[in-house]
Coordinates of N, CA, C and O in Angstrom, one line a residue:
G256 N 82.7 145.5 21.9 CA 82.8 144.4 20.8 C 84.1 143.9 20.8 O 84.3 143.1 20.2
Q257 N 85.4 144.5 21.2 CA 86.7 144.3 20.6 C 87.3 143.7 22.0 O 88.3 143.2 21.7
I258 N 86.3 143.4 23.1 CA 87.1 142.9 24.1 C 86.7 141.4 24.2 O 85.6 141.2 23.9
S259 N 87.7 140.6 24.2 CA 87.4 139.2 24.3 C 87.2 138.5 25.7 O 87.1 139.0 26.6
G260 N 86.8 137.1 25.7 CA 86.3 136.7 27.1 C 87.6 136.4 28.1 O 87.2 136.2 29.0
G261 N 88.7 137.0 27.5 CA 89.6 136.7 28.6 C 89.8 137.6 29.7 O 90.6 137.8 30.6
L262 N 89.5 138.9 29.4 CA 89.4 140.1 30.6 C 88.3 139.8 31.1 O 87.0 139.7 30.9
R263 N 88.5 140.4 32.6 CA 87.4 140.2 33.6 C 87.6 141.9 34.3 O 88.4 142.5 34.0
F264 N 86.2 142.5 34.4 CA 86.2 143.6 35.1 C 85.6 143.4 36.5 O 84.8 142.6 37.0
R265 N 86.2 144.4 37.4 CA 85.6 144.4 38.5 C 85.0 146.0 38.7 O 85.7 147.0 38.3
V266 N 83.6 146.0 39.3 CA 83.0 147.2 39.6 C 82.9 147.3 40.7 O 82.3 146.6 41.5
R267 N 83.4 148.6 41.2 CA 83.0 149.4 42.6 C 81.9 150.2 42.6 O 82.1 151.4 41.9
C268 N 80.8 149.8 43.1 CA 79.6 150.5 43.0 C 79.2 151.3 44.3 O 79.5 150.5 45.4
Y269 N 78.8 152.2 44.8 CA 78.6 153.0 45.9 C 77.2 153.3 45.9 O 76.5 154.0 45.1
R270 N 76.5 153.0 47.0 CA 75.0 153.8 47.1 C 74.9 155.0 47.4 O 75.9 155.7 48.4
M271 N 74.1 155.9 46.8 CA 74.0 157.3 46.7 C 72.5 157.3 47.4 O 71.7 157.2 46.8
L272 N 72.5 157.9 48.6 CA 71.4 158.2 49.4 C 71.3 159.6 50.1 O 72.4 159.8 50.6
P273 N 70.2 159.9 50.1 CA 69.8 161.4 51.1 C 70.1 160.8 52.7 O 69.6 159.6 52.8
I274 N 70.7 161.7 53.2 CA 70.9 161.5 54.6 C 70.0 162.5 55.6 O 70.3 164.0 55.3
W275 N 69.8 162.1 56.5 CA 68.7 163.0 57.4 C 69.8 163.6 58.7 O 70.5 162.6 59.3
D276 N 70.0 164.9 58.5 CA 70.8 165.5 59.5 C 70.0 165.6 61.0 O 70.8 166.6 61.6
G277 N 68.7 165.8 61.0 CA 68.1 166.2 62.1 C 67.1 167.3 61.9 O 66.1 167.2 62.7
S278 N 67.3 168.0 60.7 CA 66.1 168.8 60.3 C 65.7 168.7 58.7 O 64.8 169.0 58.7
V279 N 66.7 168.3 58.2 CA 66.4 168.3 56.7 C 67.2 167.1 55.9 O 68.2 166.7 56.4
W280 N 66.8 166.8 54.6 CA 67.6 165.7 53.9 C 68.6 166.2 53.1 O 68.6 167.2 52.6
S281 N 69.8 165.7 53.1 CA 70.9 166.3 52.2 C 70.5 165.6 50.8 O 69.8 165.1 50.4
D282 N 71.5 166.1 49.6 CA 71.8 165.6 48.6 C 72.2 164.2 48.5 O 72.8 163.8 49.6
P283 N 71.7 163.6 47.4 CA 72.5 162.2 47.7 C 73.8 162.2 47.9 O 74.5 162.5 47.0
E284 N 74.6 161.0 48.7 CA 75.6 161.0 49.2 C 76.3 159.6 49.3 O 75.2 159.0 49.7
E285 N 77.2 159.4 49.1 CA 78.0 158.1 49.2 C 77.7 157.5 50.6 O 77.9 158.3 51.7
T286 N 76.9 156.4 50.8 CA 76.9 156.0 52.2 C 76.6 154.3 52.3 O 76.1 153.8 51.3
R287 N 77.0 153.6 53.4 CA 76.8 152.2 53.5 C 75.7 152.1 54.6 O 75.8 150.9 55.4
N288 N 75.5 153.3 55.5 CA 75.0 153.0 56.8 C 73.4 152.5 56.6 O 72.7 152.9 55.9
P289 N 73.0 151.6 57.3 CA 71.7 150.8 57.1 C 70.7 151.8 57.5 O 69.5 151.4 56.8
A290 N 70.6 152.7 58.3 CA 69.5 153.5 58.7 C 69.1 154.2 57.4 O 68.0 154.5 57.1
W291 N 69.9 154.8 56.5 CA 69.7 155.5 55.3 C 69.1 154.6 54.2 O 68.4 155.1 53.3
A292 N 69.5 153.6 54.2 CA 68.7 152.7 53.3 C 67.4 152.1 53.8 O 66.5 152.1 52.9
I293 N 67.2 152.1 55.0 CA 65.8 151.7 55.6 C 65.2 153.1 55.1 O 63.9 152.8 54.7
A294 N 65.2 154.0 55.6 CA 64.6 155.3 55.1 C 64.4 155.4 53.5 O 63.2 155.8 53.2
Q295 N 65.2 154.9 52.7 CA 65.2 155.2 51.2 C 64.0 153.9 51.0 O 63.2 154.4 50.0
V296 N 64.1 152.9 51.5 CA 63.1 151.9 51.0 C 61.7 152.3 51.4 O 61.0 152.3 50.6
L297 N 61.4 153.1 52.6 CA 60.2 153.6 53.1 C 59.9 154.6 52.3 O 58.8 154.7 51.8
R298 N 60.8 155.6 52.1 CA 60.1 156.9 51.2 C 60.1 156.4 50.0 O 59.2 156.9 49.2
S299 N 60.9 155.5 49.3 CA 60.3 154.9 47.8 C 59.1 154.1 47.8 O 58.3 154.3 46.4
R300 N 58.4 153.7 48.9 CA 57.4 153.3 49.0 C 56.3 154.2 49.2 O 54.9 153.7 49.4
G301 N 56.4 155.4 49.3 CA 55.4 156.4 49.6 C 55.2 156.7 50.9 O 54.3 157.5 51.5
V302 N 55.9 156.3 51.9 CA 55.8 156.3 53.2 C 56.3 157.9 53.7 O 57.2 158.1 53.4
P303 N 55.3 158.6 53.9 CA 55.7 160.2 54.3 C 56.8 159.8 55.6 O 56.8 159.3 56.4
D304 N 57.5 161.1 55.7 CA 58.5 161.4 56.7 C 58.0 161.3 58.0 O 58.4 160.8 59.0
S305 N 56.8 161.9 57.9 CA 56.0 162.1 59.4 C 55.5 160.3 60.1 O 55.5 160.4 61.2
N306 N 55.5 159.7 59.1 CA 55.4 158.1 59.7 C 56.4 157.3 59.7 O 56.5 155.9 59.9
I307 N 57.7 157.8 59.9 CA 59.2 157.0 59.7 C 59.5 157.9 61.0 O 59.8 159.1 61.1
D308 N 60.2 157.2 61.9 CA 60.7 157.7 63.2 C 62.2 158.2 62.8 O 63.0 157.4 63.1
L309 N 62.4 159.2 62.3 CA 63.7 160.0 61.8 C 64.4 159.8 63.0 O 65.9 159.8 62.8
T310 N 64.3 160.6 64.1 CA 64.9 160.6 65.3 C 65.6 159.1 65.4 O 66.9 159.4 66.0
A311 N 64.9 158.2 65.6 CA 65.3 156.9 66.1 C 66.6 156.2 65.1 O 67.3 155.8 65.3
L312 N 66.1 156.7 63.8 CA 67.0 156.4 62.8 C 68.4 157.3 62.6 O 69.2 156.5 62.4
L313 N 68.2 158.4 63.3 CA 69.2 159.4 63.3 C 70.1 158.7 64.5 O 71.6 158.5 64.3
A314 N 69.5 158.3 65.5 CA 70.3 157.7 66.8 C 71.2 156.3 66.2 O 72.2 156.4 66.6
L315 N 70.5 155.7 65.6 CA 70.9 154.4 65.1 C 72.2 154.5 64.3 O 72.9 153.8 64.0
S316 N 71.7 155.4 63.2 CA 73.1 155.6 62.7 C 74.3 156.2 63.1 O 75.4 155.6 62.4
V317 N 74.3 156.8 63.9 CA 75.4 157.1 64.9 C 76.0 155.7 65.4 O 77.5 155.9 65.3
T318 N 75.1 155.1 66.0 CA 75.6 153.9 66.7 C 76.1 152.8 65.5 O 77.3 152.4 65.8
W319 N 75.7 153.0 64.4 CA 76.1 151.9 63.3 C 77.3 152.3 62.6 O 78.2 151.8 62.6
D320 N 77.7 153.9 62.9 CA 78.8 154.3 62.3 C 79.7 153.9 62.9 O 80.9 153.8 62.8
S321 N 79.8 154.1 64.4 CA 80.8 154.0 65.2 C 81.2 152.7 65.5 O 82.1 152.0 65.9
R322 N 80.0 151.6 65.2 CA 80.4 150.0 65.2 C 81.1 149.7 63.9 O 81.1 148.8 63.6
F323 N 80.9 150.5 63.0 CA 81.3 150.3 61.5 C 80.4 149.2 60.8 O 80.8 148.5 60.0
D324 N 78.9 149.2 61.4 CA 78.2 148.5 60.7 C 77.8 148.9 59.4 O 77.4 150.3 59.2
S325 N 77.6 148.4 58.4 CA 77.4 148.9 56.9 C 76.4 147.6 56.2 O 76.4 146.3 56.4
F326 N 75.9 148.1 55.5 CA 74.5 147.4 54.5 C 74.9 147.3 53.2 O 75.0 148.2 52.7
D327 N 75.6 146.1 52.5 CA 75.9 146.4 51.1 C 75.5 145.1 50.4 O 76.3 144.4 49.8
Y328 N 74.4 145.0 50.8 CA 73.4 144.1 50.1 C 72.6 144.5 48.8 O 72.1 145.7 49.1
T329 N 72.1 143.9 47.8 CA 71.3 144.3 46.7 C 70.3 142.9 46.6 O 70.8 141.7 46.5
F330 N 69.1 143.5 46.7 CA 68.2 142.6 46.4 C 67.7 142.2 45.1 O 67.9 142.7 44.3
G331 N 67.9 140.7 44.8 CA 67.6 140.2 43.6 C 66.4 139.9 43.4 O 66.2 139.8 42.0
E332 N 65.7 139.5 44.3 CA 64.2 139.6 43.8 C 63.3 140.2 44.3 O 63.7 140.8 45.6
Q333 N 62.2 140.3 44.1 CA 61.1 141.1 44.9 C 60.7 140.6 45.9 O 60.4 139.4 46.4
V334 N 60.9 141.6 47.2 CA 60.4 141.4 48.5 C 59.5 142.7 49.0 O 59.6 143.4 48.5
S335 N 58.8 142.2 50.0 CA 57.9 143.1 50.6 C 58.5 144.3 51.3 O 59.8 144.0 51.7
V336 N 58.0 145.4 51.5 CA 59.0 146.4 51.9 C 59.3 146.0 53.6 O 60.4 146.4 54.0
W337 N 58.4 145.0 54.1 CA 58.6 144.9 55.5 C 59.6 143.6 55.7 O 60.6 144.2 56.5
D338 N 59.9 143.0 54.7 CA 61.0 141.9 54.6 C 62.3 142.8 54.4 O 63.2 142.6 54.8
A339 N 62.1 143.8 53.5 CA 63.5 144.6 53.0 C 63.9 145.4 54.3 O 65.1 145.4 54.3
I340 N 62.9 146.2 55.1 CA 63.7 147.1 56.1 C 63.9 146.0 57.3 O 65.1 146.3 58.0
S341 N 63.2 144.9 57.5 CA 63.5 143.7 58.3 C 65.2 143.4 58.1 O 66.2 143.4 58.9
T342 N 65.5 143.1 57.0 CA 66.7 142.6 56.3 C 68.1 143.6 56.7 O 68.8 143.3 57.2
I343 N 67.6 145.1 56.4 CA 68.4 145.8 56.5 C 68.5 146.5 58.0 O 69.9 146.3 58.2
A344 N 67.8 146.4 58.7 CA 67.8 146.8 60.1 C 68.5 145.3 60.9 O 69.2 145.7 61.9
R345 N 68.3 144.4 60.7 CA 69.1 142.9 60.8 C 70.6 143.3 61.1 O 71.4 142.9 61.9
V346 N 70.9 143.8 60.0 CA 72.5 144.2 59.9 C 73.0 144.9 61.4 O 74.1 144.5 62.0
G347 N 72.0 145.8 61.9 CA 72.7 146.5 63.1 C 72.2 146.3 64.2 O 72.0 146.8 65.2
R348 N 71.6 144.6 64.6 CA 71.0 144.2 65.4 C 69.8 144.8 65.9 O 69.3 145.2 67.1
A349 N 69.1 145.4 64.9 CA 67.6 146.1 65.3 C 66.5 145.3 64.5 O 66.7 144.6 63.6
V350 N 65.4 145.9 65.0 CA 64.2 145.0 64.4 C 63.2 146.5 64.2 O 63.0 147.4 64.9
P351 N 62.5 146.4 63.1 CA 61.3 147.4 62.7 C 60.4 147.1 63.9 O 59.9 146.1 63.8
I352 N 59.6 148.1 64.3 CA 58.2 148.1 64.8 C 57.2 149.1 64.2 O 57.8 150.1 64.0
I353 N 56.1 148.8 64.1 CA 55.0 149.7 63.5 C 54.2 150.1 65.0 O 53.5 149.1 65.6
R354 N 54.2 151.2 65.1 CA 53.2 151.7 66.4 C 52.3 152.9 65.7 O 52.8 154.2 65.4
G355 N 51.2 152.4 65.8 CA 50.1 153.1 65.0 C 50.3 152.8 63.5 O 50.3 151.9 63.0
S356 N 50.6 154.2 62.8 CA 51.1 154.1 61.6 C 52.5 154.5 61.3 O 52.9 155.0 60.3
R357 N 53.2 154.3 62.4 CA 54.8 155.2 62.3 C 55.6 154.0 62.4 O 55.4 153.0 63.4
Y358 N 56.9 154.0 61.6 CA 57.6 153.0 61.7 C 58.9 153.6 62.5 O 59.3 154.6 62.7
T359 N 59.3 152.6 63.5 CA 60.2 153.0 64.3 C 61.1 151.6 64.7 O 60.9 150.5 63.8
F360 N 62.3 151.8 65.0 CA 63.1 150.6 65.0 C 63.9 150.6 66.7 O 63.9 151.6 67.0
V361 N 64.0 149.3 67.1 CA 64.8 149.1 68.4 C 65.9 148.4 68.1 O 65.9 147.0 67.4
R362 N 67.0 148.7 68.7 CA 68.3 147.9 68.6 C 68.4 146.9 69.8 O 67.8 147.4 70.8
D363 N 68.7 145.9 69.6 CA 68.9 145.1 70.8 C 70.3 145.3 71.4 O 71.6 145.3 70.9
E364 N 70.1 146.0 72.4 CA 71.3 146.6 73.3 C 70.8 146.7 74.7 O 69.7 146.8 75.0
P365 N 71.8 146.8 75.8 CA 71.2 146.9 77.1 C 70.6 148.5 77.3 O 71.2 149.5 76.7
Q366 N 69.6 148.5 77.9 CA 69.0 149.6 78.0 C 68.4 149.9 79.3 O 68.3 148.8 80.2
T367 N 68.2 151.0 79.9 CA 67.3 151.2 81.0 C 66.1 151.3 81.2 O 65.4 151.8 79.9
L368 N 65.2 150.6 82.2 CA 63.9 150.3 82.1 C 63.3 151.5 83.1 O 64.3 151.8 84.1
P369 N 62.5 151.8 82.5 CA 61.7 152.8 83.6 C 61.4 152.3 84.7 O 60.8 151.3 85.0
V370 N 61.6 153.1 86.0 CA 61.3 152.5 87.3 C 60.5 153.6 88.0 O 60.5 154.8 88.4
A371 N 59.4 152.9 88.8 CA 58.4 153.6 89.4 C 58.2 153.0 90.5 O 57.8 152.1 90.8
A372 N 58.2 154.0 91.8 CA 57.9 153.3 93.2 C 56.6 154.1 93.7 O 56.6 155.3 93.4
Y373 N 55.6 153.4 94.1 CA 54.4 153.7 94.4 C 54.3 153.4 96.0 O 54.6 152.5 96.6
G374 N 53.7 154.4 96.6 CA 53.8 154.5 98.2 C 52.6 155.2 98.4 O 51.8 156.0 97.6
M375 N 52.3 155.5 99.8 CA 51.2 156.1 100.1 C 51.5 157.5 100.0 O 50.3 158.4 99.8
R376 N 52.5 158.1 99.6 CA 52.6 159.5 99.4 C 52.5 160.0 98.2 O 51.8 161.0 97.9
N377 N 52.5 159.1 96.8 CA 52.2 159.2 95.7 C 51.2 158.7 95.1 O 50.9 158.3 93.8
I378 N 50.0 158.1 95.9 CA 48.8 157.3 95.0 C 47.8 158.0 95.8 O 47.4 158.6 97.0
L379 N 46.6 158.2 95.0 CA 45.7 159.2 95.2 C 44.7 158.3 96.4 O 44.6 157.1 95.9
R380 N 44.2 159.0 97.0 CA 43.3 158.2 98.2 C 41.9 157.7 97.4 O 41.6 158.2 96.7
G381 N 42.0 156.4 97.7 CA 40.7 155.7 97.0 C 40.9 155.4 95.7 O 40.0 154.7 94.9
S382 N 42.0 155.7 95.0 CA 42.4 155.0 93.6 C 43.0 153.7 93.6 O 42.8 153.2 92.3
V383 N 43.2 153.3 94.4 CA 43.6 151.9 94.7 C 42.8 150.8 95.5 O 42.4 151.2 96.5
Q384 N 42.3 149.5 94.8 CA 41.8 148.6 95.8 C 42.3 147.2 95.6 O 42.8 146.8 94.6
I385 N 42.5 146.7 96.5 CA 43.0 145.3 96.7 C 42.0 144.5 97.0 O 41.6 144.6 98.3
K386 N 42.0 143.7 96.4 CA 40.9 142.5 96.7 C 41.6 140.9 96.5 O 41.9 140.8 95.7
P387 N 41.8 140.8 97.8 CA 42.4 139.4 97.7 C 41.7 138.2 97.4 O 40.7 138.2 97.4
V388 N 42.0 137.1 96.5 CA 41.5 136.2 96.1 C 41.8 134.7 96.8 O 43.1 134.4 96.3
L389 N 41.2 134.2 97.6 CA 41.7 133.3 98.2 C 41.4 132.0 97.6 O 40.2 131.8 96.8
A390 N 42.1 130.7 97.6 CA 41.9 129.5 97.2 C 40.2 129.1 97.6 O 39.9 129.4 98.6
S391 N 39.7 128.5 96.4 CA 38.2 128.1 96.7 C 38.2 126.7 96.1 O 38.9 126.3 95.3
S392 N 37.0 125.8 96.3 CA 36.8 124.9 95.6 C 36.5 124.8 94.3 O 36.9 124.0 93.6
D393 N 36.2 126.2 93.6 CA 35.9 126.1 92.3 C 37.0 126.7 91.5 O 36.7 127.3 90.4
Q394 N 38.1 126.4 92.0 CA 39.3 126.9 91.3 C 39.9 126.2 89.8 O 39.0 125.2 89.8
M395 N 40.3 126.9 88.8 CA 40.5 126.0 87.4 C 41.2 124.7 87.9 O 42.2 124.8 88.7
R396 N 41.0 123.7 87.0 CA 41.7 122.7 87.2 C 42.6 122.5 86.0 O 43.5 121.3 85.9
T397 N 42.1 122.9 84.9 CA 43.2 122.7 83.4 C 43.5 124.2 82.9 O 42.8 125.1 83.2
L398 N 44.5 124.1 82.1 CA 45.1 125.2 81.4 C 45.6 125.1 79.8 O 46.4 124.0 80.1
D399 N 44.9 125.5 79.2 CA 45.5 125.2 77.7 C 46.6 126.2 77.2 O 46.6 127.4 77.5
G400 N 47.8 125.7 76.9 CA 48.7 126.5 76.1 C 49.1 126.3 74.8 O 48.7 125.3 74.5
E401 N 49.7 127.5 74.2 CA 49.6 127.0 72.7 C 51.2 127.4 72.6 O 51.5 128.5 73.0
Y402 N 51.7 126.8 71.4 CA 52.8 127.2 71.5 C 53.5 126.7 69.9 O 53.1 125.7 69.3
F403 N 54.8 127.1 69.2 CA 55.0 126.7 67.8 C 55.7 125.7 68.0 O 57.0 125.9 68.6
D404 N 55.8 124.6 67.5 CA 56.5 123.3 67.4 C 57.6 123.5 66.2 O 56.9 123.4 65.0
A405 N 58.7 123.8 66.5 CA 59.7 123.9 65.4 C 60.1 122.6 64.5 O 59.9 122.7 63.3
R406 N 59.8 121.3 65.1 CA 59.9 120.3 64.8 C 58.6 119.6 63.3 O 58.8 119.4 62.4
R407 N 57.5 120.2 64.1 CA 56.5 119.7 63.1 C 56.2 121.2 62.1 O 55.1 121.0 61.3
L408 N 56.7 122.2 62.6 CA 56.4 123.3 61.8 C 54.7 123.7 62.0 O 54.2 124.3 61.2
T409 N 54.2 123.9 63.0 CA 52.6 124.2 63.3 C 52.6 124.5 64.8 O 53.5 124.2 65.6
W410 N 51.3 125.1 65.2 CA 50.9 125.6 66.2 C 50.4 124.3 67.1 O 49.8 123.6 66.4
M411 N 50.9 124.3 68.3 CA 50.6 123.1 68.9 C 49.9 123.3 70.5 O 50.1 124.3 70.9
T412 N 48.7 122.9 71.0 CA 47.9 123.1 72.0 C 48.2 122.0 73.2 O 48.1 120.6 72.6
V413 N 48.7 122.3 74.3 CA 48.9 121.3 75.5 C 48.1 122.0 76.4 O 47.5 122.8 76.5
T414 N 47.8 120.8 77.2 CA 46.6 121.1 78.3 C 47.6 120.8 79.7 O 48.2 119.8 79.8
A415 N 47.4 121.4 80.4 CA 48.1 121.3 82.2 C 47.1 121.0 82.8 O 46.1 122.0 82.7
Q416 N 47.1 120.0 83.7 CA 46.0 119.6 84.6 C 46.6 119.2 86.0 O 47.6 118.6 85.7
I417 N 45.8 119.7 86.9 CA 46.4 119.0 88.4 C 45.4 117.9 88.7 O 44.4 117.8 88.5
H418 N 46.2 116.9 89.3 CA 45.6 115.7 89.7 C 46.4 115.2 90.7 O 47.7 115.0 90.6
E419 N 45.9 115.1 92.0 CA 46.2 114.6 93.1 C 47.5 115.2 93.6 O 48.5 114.9 94.0
G420 N 47.5 116.6 93.3 CA 48.7 117.6 93.4 C 49.8 117.7 93.0 O 50.9 118.0 93.0
T421 N 49.8 117.0 91.6 CA 50.8 117.0 90.6 C 50.2 117.6 89.3 O 49.2 117.4 88.8
I422 N 51.1 118.2 88.8 CA 50.9 119.0 87.3 C 51.2 118.2 86.3 O 52.3 117.7 86.1
Y423 N 50.3 117.8 85.5 CA 50.6 116.9 84.4 C 50.3 117.8 82.9 O 49.6 118.8 83.1
V424 N 51.0 118.0 81.9 CA 51.0 118.3 80.5 C 50.8 117.2 79.4 O 51.5 116.4 79.6
Y425 N 50.0 117.5 79.0 CA 49.7 116.3 77.7 C 49.1 117.0 76.6 O 48.6 118.4 76.5
R426 N 49.2 116.4 75.4 CA 48.7 116.9 74.0 C 47.3 116.0 73.8 O 47.7 114.8 73.3
G427 N 46.4 116.3 73.9 CA 45.0 115.4 73.6 C 44.5 114.7 74.4 O 45.2 114.4 75.5
E428 N 43.4 114.2 74.0 CA 42.6 113.1 75.0 C 43.7 111.7 75.0 O 43.5 111.0 75.8
I429 N 44.0 111.3 73.9 CA 44.9 110.0 73.9 C 46.0 109.9 74.6 O 46.1 109.0 75.6
E430 N 47.0 110.9 74.9 CA 47.9 111.3 75.8 C 47.6 111.4 77.4 O 48.0 110.5 78.2
R431 N 46.3 112.1 77.3 CA 45.7 111.9 78.9 C 45.4 110.7 79.3 O 45.8 110.4 80.5
A432 N 44.6 110.1 78.4 CA 44.1 108.6 78.9 C 45.5 107.7 79.3 O 45.4 106.9 80.3
A433 N 46.5 107.9 78.3 CA 47.6 106.9 78.5 C 48.4 107.3 79.6 O 48.7 106.6 80.4
L434 N 48.2 108.8 80.1 CA 48.8 109.0 81.5 C 47.9 108.6 82.8 O 48.3 108.7 83.7
G435 N 47.0 107.9 82.5 CA 45.8 107.7 83.6 C 45.2 109.0 84.5 O 44.9 108.8 85.4
I436 N 45.1 110.0 83.7 CA 44.7 111.2 84.4 C 43.3 111.0 83.9 O 42.7 111.1 82.8
P437 N 42.1 111.3 85.0 CA 41.0 111.3 84.9 C 40.4 112.5 84.2 O 41.1 113.6 84.2
V438 N 39.4 112.5 83.5 CA 38.5 113.3 82.7 C 38.6 114.7 83.6 O 38.0 114.9 84.3
P439 N 39.0 116.2 83.0 CA 38.7 117.1 84.0 C 37.1 117.5 83.9 O 36.5 117.4 83.1
D440 N 36.7 117.9 85.0 CA 35.4 118.5 85.3 C 35.5 119.8 84.4 O 36.0 120.7 84.4
Q441 N 34.3 119.4 83.5 CA 34.1 120.7 82.5 C 33.4 122.1 83.0 O 33.5 123.0 82.3
N442 N 33.0 121.9 84.5 CA 32.4 123.2 84.7 C 33.5 124.1 85.3 O 33.3 125.0 85.9
R443 N 35.0 123.3 85.6 CA 35.9 124.2 86.2 C 36.9 124.8 85.4 O 37.4 124.1 84.6

């Protein structure tokens, strides 16, 4: 009550969270690592440790520490758990994924893909059947595709149709008629 309006204070606050070391949770300690903020959000909402991919979070925490990625945000309004962990993971170029009932996280980075080569030596006899399909007169003539139109902020459907050897793409019957394309055969 004795301080007049002329003084200003700066407050330095630190987030105190438990940290997973690979086997147990530590006592809360100062951290800016996004991995432990994600774990805190999930655990505070009652998600058991068995439903959180702690191994992935531990690996990401090492990566984020080496890159000096930090999460220094305070949520000002109520958000869903999914939005909260998505926002936190985005700091380290990662996204949350639910596999079954387990939350895991994938970071956007170069990764090696599994490669498998199959040949006569590692395929069981009779387990593979190859049936070539040759073109016939009853092949499909149209294909409907759906995409999200960012300008209209809605899902749009387009039709691709083969006419006299050319593929035309149009939206709706009015556009099809304007292009002079005949009505596709409904049986194909």
